[in-house]
């Protein structure tokens, strides 16, 4: 059983986390999905430190939590460790790290293509 004081403290922490995430989403590279570049991502893979769209969030979830741990930016509760993880990385640093060895001819899938191209292969190749 939690006390009123504990609930208020948790609410204040959640509001602080939401403010941090909102600020990060205003950064230019975080305004777009790290995977497909869709505008306005509202999800994040907190262990990878990237912001992603809802479609790519589903793909990340299908990969399993041993690879990617997905949370909604504004619907889920975040821990300080999870917030720190996305603060430490962000889409720009993540791309530099995770995409460092992509071939020059790599084409990022686009969300406006129909049917949506399969991007799962990129995680397994």
Short mmCIF file of N, CA and C in Angstrom, two decimals:
data_model
loop_
_atom_site.label_atom_id
_atom_site.label_comp_id
_atom_site.label_asym_id
_atom_site.label_seq_id
_atom_site.Cartn_x
_atom_site.Cartn_y
_atom_site.Cartn_z
N UNK A 1 0.84 -1.17 0.00
CA UNK A 1 0.00 0.00 0.00
C UNK A 1 0.89 1.23 0.00
N UNK A 2 0.60 2.15 -0.89
CA UNK A 2 1.39 3.37 -0.97
C UNK A 2 0.67 4.52 -0.27
N UNK A 3 1.47 5.37 0.29
CA UNK A 3 0.90 6.53 0.96
C UNK A 3 0.67 7.65 -0.05
N UNK A 4 -0.08 8.62 0.36
CA UNK A 4 -0.34 9.78 -0.50
C UNK A 4 0.97 10.47 -0.87
N UNK A 5 1.86 10.58 0.08
CA UNK A 5 3.15 11.22 -0.16
C UNK A 5 3.95 10.45 -1.22
N UNK A 6 3.94 9.13 -1.16
CA UNK A 6 4.65 8.32 -2.15
C UNK A 6 4.03 8.47 -3.54
N UNK A 7 2.71 8.52 -3.60
CA UNK A 7 2.02 8.70 -4.88
C UNK A 7 2.36 10.07 -5.48
N UNK A 8 2.37 11.10 -4.63
CA UNK A 8 2.69 12.45 -5.10
C UNK A 8 4.14 12.52 -5.60
N UNK A 9 5.03 11.86 -4.88
CA UNK A 9 6.44 11.83 -5.29
C UNK A 9 6.58 11.11 -6.63
N UNK A 10 5.89 10.00 -6.80
CA UNK A 10 5.93 9.25 -8.06
C UNK A 10 5.36 10.08 -9.20
N UNK A 11 4.27 10.80 -8.93
CA UNK A 11 3.66 11.66 -9.95
C UNK A 11 4.61 12.78 -10.36
N UNK A 12 5.28 13.38 -9.40
CA UNK A 12 6.22 14.45 -9.70
C UNK A 12 7.38 13.92 -10.53
N UNK A 13 7.89 12.74 -10.19
CA UNK A 13 8.97 12.13 -10.95
C UNK A 13 8.51 11.84 -12.38
N UNK A 14 7.30 11.33 -12.53
CA UNK A 14 6.77 11.04 -13.86
C UNK A 14 6.65 12.34 -14.68
N UNK A 15 6.22 13.42 -14.07
CA UNK A 15 6.12 14.69 -14.76
C UNK A 15 7.50 15.19 -15.21
N UNK A 16 8.51 15.00 -14.36
CA UNK A 16 9.88 15.37 -14.72
C UNK A 16 10.36 14.55 -15.91
N UNK A 17 10.07 13.26 -15.88
CA UNK A 17 10.48 12.38 -16.98
C UNK A 17 9.78 12.79 -18.27
N UNK A 18 8.50 13.10 -18.20
CA UNK A 18 7.76 13.53 -19.39
C UNK A 18 8.35 14.82 -19.96
N UNK A 19 8.77 15.73 -19.10
CA UNK A 19 9.38 16.98 -19.56
C UNK A 19 10.70 16.70 -20.27
N UNK A 20 11.49 15.78 -19.74
CA UNK A 20 12.77 15.41 -20.36
C UNK A 20 12.53 14.79 -21.73
N UNK A 21 11.59 13.86 -21.80
CA UNK A 21 11.30 13.18 -23.06
C UNK A 21 10.75 14.17 -24.10
N UNK A 22 9.88 15.07 -23.67
CA UNK A 22 9.33 16.08 -24.58
C UNK A 22 10.43 16.97 -25.13
N UNK A 23 11.35 17.36 -24.28
CA UNK A 23 12.48 18.19 -24.72
C UNK A 23 13.34 17.43 -25.72
N UNK A 24 13.59 16.17 -25.44
CA UNK A 24 14.42 15.37 -26.36
C UNK A 24 13.74 15.21 -27.71
N UNK A 25 12.43 15.06 -27.72
CA UNK A 25 11.70 14.89 -28.98
C UNK A 25 11.68 16.17 -29.81
N UNK A 26 12.03 17.29 -29.22
CA UNK A 26 12.12 18.55 -29.97
C UNK A 26 13.48 18.71 -30.65
N UNK A 27 14.45 17.86 -30.28
CA UNK A 27 15.76 17.89 -30.94
C UNK A 27 15.58 17.39 -32.37
N UNK A 28 16.27 17.99 -33.31
CA UNK A 28 16.02 17.76 -34.74
C UNK A 28 16.02 16.28 -35.13
N UNK A 29 17.04 15.52 -34.77
CA UNK A 29 17.11 14.13 -35.22
C UNK A 29 16.12 13.23 -34.49
N UNK A 30 15.69 13.64 -33.32
CA UNK A 30 14.71 12.84 -32.58
C UNK A 30 13.28 13.12 -33.04
N UNK A 31 13.10 14.09 -33.95
CA UNK A 31 11.77 14.39 -34.49
C UNK A 31 11.32 13.34 -35.49
N UNK A 32 12.23 12.44 -35.85
CA UNK A 32 11.95 11.43 -36.86
C UNK A 32 12.33 10.05 -36.32
N UNK A 33 11.59 9.05 -36.74
CA UNK A 33 11.85 7.67 -36.32
C UNK A 33 13.29 7.29 -36.68
N UNK A 34 13.99 6.69 -35.76
CA UNK A 34 15.37 6.29 -35.99
C UNK A 34 15.49 5.23 -37.08
N UNK A 35 14.43 4.45 -37.29
CA UNK A 35 14.50 3.37 -38.27
C UNK A 35 13.99 3.77 -39.65
N UNK A 36 12.80 4.37 -39.72
CA UNK A 36 12.18 4.63 -41.03
C UNK A 36 12.01 6.11 -41.34
N UNK A 37 12.39 6.96 -40.43
CA UNK A 37 12.32 8.42 -40.57
C UNK A 37 10.90 8.98 -40.63
N UNK A 38 9.91 8.24 -40.13
CA UNK A 38 8.56 8.79 -40.02
C UNK A 38 8.59 9.97 -39.05
N UNK A 39 7.80 10.98 -39.34
CA UNK A 39 7.79 12.18 -38.51
C UNK A 39 7.01 11.93 -37.21
N UNK A 40 7.52 12.48 -36.13
CA UNK A 40 6.81 12.48 -34.85
C UNK A 40 6.78 11.16 -34.10
N UNK A 41 7.92 10.54 -33.86
CA UNK A 41 7.90 9.28 -33.10
C UNK A 41 7.35 9.49 -31.69
N UNK A 42 6.56 8.54 -31.21
CA UNK A 42 5.99 8.61 -29.87
C UNK A 42 6.37 7.39 -29.04
N UNK A 43 7.33 6.61 -29.52
CA UNK A 43 7.79 5.41 -28.83
C UNK A 43 9.30 5.46 -28.75
N UNK A 44 9.86 4.66 -27.87
CA UNK A 44 11.31 4.61 -27.74
C UNK A 44 11.75 3.20 -27.38
N UNK A 45 12.88 2.82 -27.91
CA UNK A 45 13.56 1.63 -27.44
C UNK A 45 14.57 2.16 -26.42
N UNK A 46 14.21 2.03 -25.15
CA UNK A 46 15.03 2.70 -24.14
C UNK A 46 16.38 2.05 -23.95
N UNK A 47 16.50 0.74 -24.19
CA UNK A 47 17.82 0.13 -24.01
C UNK A 47 18.74 0.46 -25.19
N UNK A 48 18.17 0.71 -26.37
CA UNK A 48 18.98 1.13 -27.52
C UNK A 48 19.14 2.64 -27.55
N UNK A 49 18.25 3.35 -26.86
CA UNK A 49 18.34 4.80 -26.77
C UNK A 49 17.82 5.55 -27.97
N UNK A 50 16.82 4.97 -28.68
CA UNK A 50 16.30 5.60 -29.89
C UNK A 50 14.81 5.87 -29.79
N UNK A 51 14.37 6.89 -30.52
CA UNK A 51 12.95 7.21 -30.64
C UNK A 51 12.46 6.64 -31.96
N UNK A 52 11.29 5.96 -31.91
CA UNK A 52 10.77 5.27 -33.08
C UNK A 52 9.27 5.50 -33.21
N UNK A 53 8.76 5.24 -34.43
CA UNK A 53 7.33 5.38 -34.69
C UNK A 53 6.59 4.13 -34.19
N UNK A 54 5.28 4.18 -34.23
CA UNK A 54 4.48 3.07 -33.72
C UNK A 54 4.69 1.80 -34.54
N UNK A 55 4.84 1.93 -35.84
CA UNK A 55 5.05 0.76 -36.69
C UNK A 55 6.39 0.10 -36.35
N UNK A 56 7.44 0.88 -36.24
CA UNK A 56 8.75 0.33 -35.90
C UNK A 56 8.78 -0.18 -34.47
N UNK A 57 7.99 0.42 -33.57
CA UNK A 57 7.89 -0.08 -32.20
C UNK A 57 7.37 -1.51 -32.20
N UNK A 58 6.38 -1.78 -33.06
CA UNK A 58 5.87 -3.15 -33.17
C UNK A 58 6.93 -4.11 -33.65
N UNK A 59 7.73 -3.68 -34.60
CA UNK A 59 8.83 -4.53 -35.09
C UNK A 59 9.84 -4.77 -33.98
N UNK A 60 10.18 -3.72 -33.25
CA UNK A 60 11.13 -3.87 -32.15
C UNK A 60 10.57 -4.84 -31.10
N UNK A 61 9.30 -4.74 -30.78
CA UNK A 61 8.70 -5.65 -29.80
C UNK A 61 8.79 -7.09 -30.28
N UNK A 62 8.60 -7.31 -31.59
CA UNK A 62 8.69 -8.67 -32.13
C UNK A 62 10.11 -9.22 -32.08
N UNK A 63 11.09 -8.35 -32.01
CA UNK A 63 12.48 -8.80 -31.91
C UNK A 63 12.77 -9.46 -30.56
N UNK A 64 12.01 -9.06 -29.54
CA UNK A 64 12.19 -9.60 -28.20
C UNK A 64 12.91 -8.63 -27.29
N UNK A 65 12.64 -8.75 -25.99
CA UNK A 65 13.22 -7.82 -25.02
C UNK A 65 14.71 -8.03 -24.82
N UNK A 66 15.24 -9.14 -25.29
CA UNK A 66 16.68 -9.34 -25.20
C UNK A 66 17.41 -8.47 -26.23
N UNK A 67 16.65 -7.90 -27.20
CA UNK A 67 17.25 -7.02 -28.21
C UNK A 67 16.79 -5.58 -28.02
N UNK A 68 15.49 -5.37 -27.87
CA UNK A 68 14.95 -4.01 -27.80
C UNK A 68 13.81 -3.94 -26.79
N UNK A 69 13.87 -2.96 -25.93
CA UNK A 69 12.84 -2.76 -24.89
C UNK A 69 12.09 -1.47 -25.19
N UNK A 70 10.83 -1.62 -25.57
CA UNK A 70 10.04 -0.52 -26.10
C UNK A 70 9.07 0.02 -25.06
N UNK A 71 8.96 1.36 -25.04
CA UNK A 71 8.00 2.04 -24.18
C UNK A 71 7.37 3.19 -24.95
N UNK A 72 6.15 3.51 -24.59
CA UNK A 72 5.52 4.70 -25.12
C UNK A 72 6.13 5.92 -24.44
N UNK A 73 6.36 6.95 -25.21
CA UNK A 73 6.94 8.16 -24.65
C UNK A 73 6.01 8.80 -23.64
N UNK A 74 4.70 8.78 -23.92
CA UNK A 74 3.80 9.48 -23.01
C UNK A 74 2.74 8.62 -22.34
N UNK A 75 2.66 7.33 -22.64
CA UNK A 75 1.67 6.48 -21.99
C UNK A 75 2.25 5.63 -20.86
N UNK A 76 3.53 5.36 -20.92
CA UNK A 76 4.17 4.49 -19.93
C UNK A 76 4.90 5.29 -18.85
N UNK A 77 5.11 4.63 -17.73
CA UNK A 77 5.94 5.18 -16.66
C UNK A 77 7.40 4.82 -16.97
N UNK A 78 8.29 5.75 -16.74
CA UNK A 78 9.70 5.55 -17.01
C UNK A 78 10.49 5.58 -15.70
N UNK A 79 11.52 4.77 -15.61
CA UNK A 79 12.42 4.81 -14.46
C UNK A 79 13.55 5.80 -14.76
N UNK A 80 14.22 6.27 -13.73
CA UNK A 80 15.36 7.17 -13.96
C UNK A 80 16.43 6.52 -14.85
N UNK A 81 16.65 5.22 -14.72
CA UNK A 81 17.65 4.52 -15.52
C UNK A 81 17.26 4.51 -17.01
N UNK A 82 15.98 4.32 -17.28
CA UNK A 82 15.50 4.31 -18.66
C UNK A 82 15.65 5.70 -19.29
N UNK A 83 15.29 6.72 -18.53
CA UNK A 83 15.45 8.10 -19.00
C UNK A 83 16.92 8.38 -19.29
N UNK A 84 17.79 7.96 -18.39
CA UNK A 84 19.23 8.19 -18.57
C UNK A 84 19.73 7.51 -19.84
N UNK A 85 19.22 6.32 -20.12
CA UNK A 85 19.64 5.58 -21.30
C UNK A 85 19.34 6.34 -22.59
N UNK A 86 18.13 6.89 -22.72
CA UNK A 86 17.81 7.64 -23.94
C UNK A 86 18.52 8.99 -23.96
N UNK A 87 18.77 9.58 -22.79
CA UNK A 87 19.52 10.84 -22.74
C UNK A 87 20.96 10.61 -23.19
N UNK A 88 21.53 9.49 -22.79
CA UNK A 88 22.92 9.19 -23.15
C UNK A 88 23.08 8.92 -24.64
N UNK A 89 22.02 8.43 -25.30
CA UNK A 89 22.14 8.03 -26.70
C UNK A 89 21.40 9.01 -27.62
N UNK A 90 20.13 8.84 -27.81
CA UNK A 90 19.39 9.64 -28.79
C UNK A 90 19.65 9.13 -30.20
N UNK A 91 18.82 9.55 -31.13
CA UNK A 91 18.89 9.02 -32.50
C UNK A 91 20.22 9.31 -33.19
N UNK A 92 20.79 10.48 -32.99
CA UNK A 92 22.03 10.83 -33.68
C UNK A 92 23.18 9.91 -33.27
N UNK A 93 23.41 9.78 -31.98
CA UNK A 93 24.49 8.92 -31.50
C UNK A 93 24.21 7.46 -31.83
N UNK A 94 22.95 7.07 -31.73
CA UNK A 94 22.59 5.67 -32.01
C UNK A 94 22.90 5.32 -33.46
N UNK A 95 22.54 6.20 -34.38
CA UNK A 95 22.83 5.93 -35.79
C UNK A 95 24.33 5.84 -36.03
N UNK A 96 25.09 6.72 -35.41
CA UNK A 96 26.54 6.67 -35.58
C UNK A 96 27.10 5.34 -35.08
N UNK A 97 26.54 4.83 -34.01
CA UNK A 97 27.02 3.57 -33.44
C UNK A 97 26.47 2.36 -34.19
N UNK A 98 25.15 2.26 -34.29
CA UNK A 98 24.51 1.06 -34.81
C UNK A 98 24.57 0.95 -36.33
N UNK A 99 24.73 2.07 -37.01
CA UNK A 99 24.73 2.05 -38.48
C UNK A 99 26.10 2.36 -39.06
N UNK A 100 27.13 2.26 -38.25
CA UNK A 100 28.48 2.62 -38.68
C UNK A 100 28.98 1.79 -39.85
N UNK A 101 28.51 0.56 -39.97
CA UNK A 101 29.04 -0.32 -41.02
C UNK A 101 28.02 -0.65 -42.10
N UNK A 102 26.99 0.18 -42.23
CA UNK A 102 26.03 -0.03 -43.31
C UNK A 102 26.70 0.26 -44.65
N UNK A 103 26.35 -0.50 -45.68
CA UNK A 103 26.94 -0.21 -47.00
C UNK A 103 26.46 1.13 -47.52
N UNK A 104 27.24 1.73 -48.39
CA UNK A 104 26.90 3.03 -48.96
C UNK A 104 25.58 3.02 -49.70
N UNK A 105 25.20 1.88 -50.25
CA UNK A 105 23.96 1.81 -51.04
C UNK A 105 22.75 1.42 -50.19
N UNK A 106 22.87 1.44 -48.86
CA UNK A 106 21.74 1.09 -47.99
C UNK A 106 20.63 2.12 -48.16
N UNK A 107 19.42 1.62 -48.35
CA UNK A 107 18.24 2.50 -48.46
C UNK A 107 17.33 2.24 -47.28
N UNK A 108 17.07 3.28 -46.53
CA UNK A 108 16.20 3.18 -45.36
C UNK A 108 14.76 3.01 -45.83
N UNK A 109 14.02 2.03 -45.26
CA UNK A 109 12.61 1.88 -45.64
C UNK A 109 11.83 3.13 -45.25
N UNK A 110 10.84 3.49 -46.06
CA UNK A 110 10.02 4.66 -45.81
C UNK A 110 8.61 4.22 -45.43
N UNK A 111 8.00 4.93 -44.50
CA UNK A 111 6.66 4.56 -44.04
C UNK A 111 5.59 4.84 -45.07
N UNK A 112 5.87 5.69 -46.06
CA UNK A 112 4.85 6.00 -47.05
C UNK A 112 4.83 4.99 -48.20
N UNK A 113 5.70 4.00 -48.16
CA UNK A 113 5.69 2.95 -49.17
C UNK A 113 4.63 1.93 -48.79
N UNK A 114 3.87 1.47 -49.78
CA UNK A 114 2.86 0.46 -49.50
C UNK A 114 3.05 -0.67 -50.47
N UNK A 115 3.04 -1.90 -50.07
CA UNK A 115 2.97 -2.25 -48.65
C UNK A 115 4.27 -1.89 -47.94
N UNK A 116 4.17 -1.67 -46.64
CA UNK A 116 5.34 -1.29 -45.87
C UNK A 116 6.41 -2.36 -46.03
N UNK A 117 7.62 -1.97 -46.42
CA UNK A 117 8.67 -2.96 -46.64
C UNK A 117 9.08 -3.65 -45.35
N UNK A 118 9.47 -4.86 -45.47
CA UNK A 118 9.93 -5.61 -44.31
C UNK A 118 11.28 -5.08 -43.88
N UNK A 119 11.37 -4.62 -42.65
CA UNK A 119 12.66 -4.12 -42.16
C UNK A 119 13.26 -5.05 -41.13
N UNK A 120 12.54 -6.13 -40.81
CA UNK A 120 13.09 -7.06 -39.82
C UNK A 120 14.42 -7.64 -40.25
N UNK A 121 14.60 -7.82 -41.55
CA UNK A 121 15.84 -8.41 -42.06
C UNK A 121 17.06 -7.61 -41.63
N UNK A 122 16.91 -6.31 -41.49
CA UNK A 122 18.05 -5.46 -41.14
C UNK A 122 18.58 -5.81 -39.76
N UNK A 123 17.71 -6.26 -38.87
CA UNK A 123 18.14 -6.59 -37.52
C UNK A 123 18.83 -7.96 -37.47
N UNK A 124 18.57 -8.79 -38.43
CA UNK A 124 19.11 -10.15 -38.41
C UNK A 124 20.27 -10.34 -39.38
N UNK A 125 20.54 -9.36 -40.25
CA UNK A 125 21.62 -9.55 -41.20
C UNK A 125 22.97 -9.16 -40.62
#
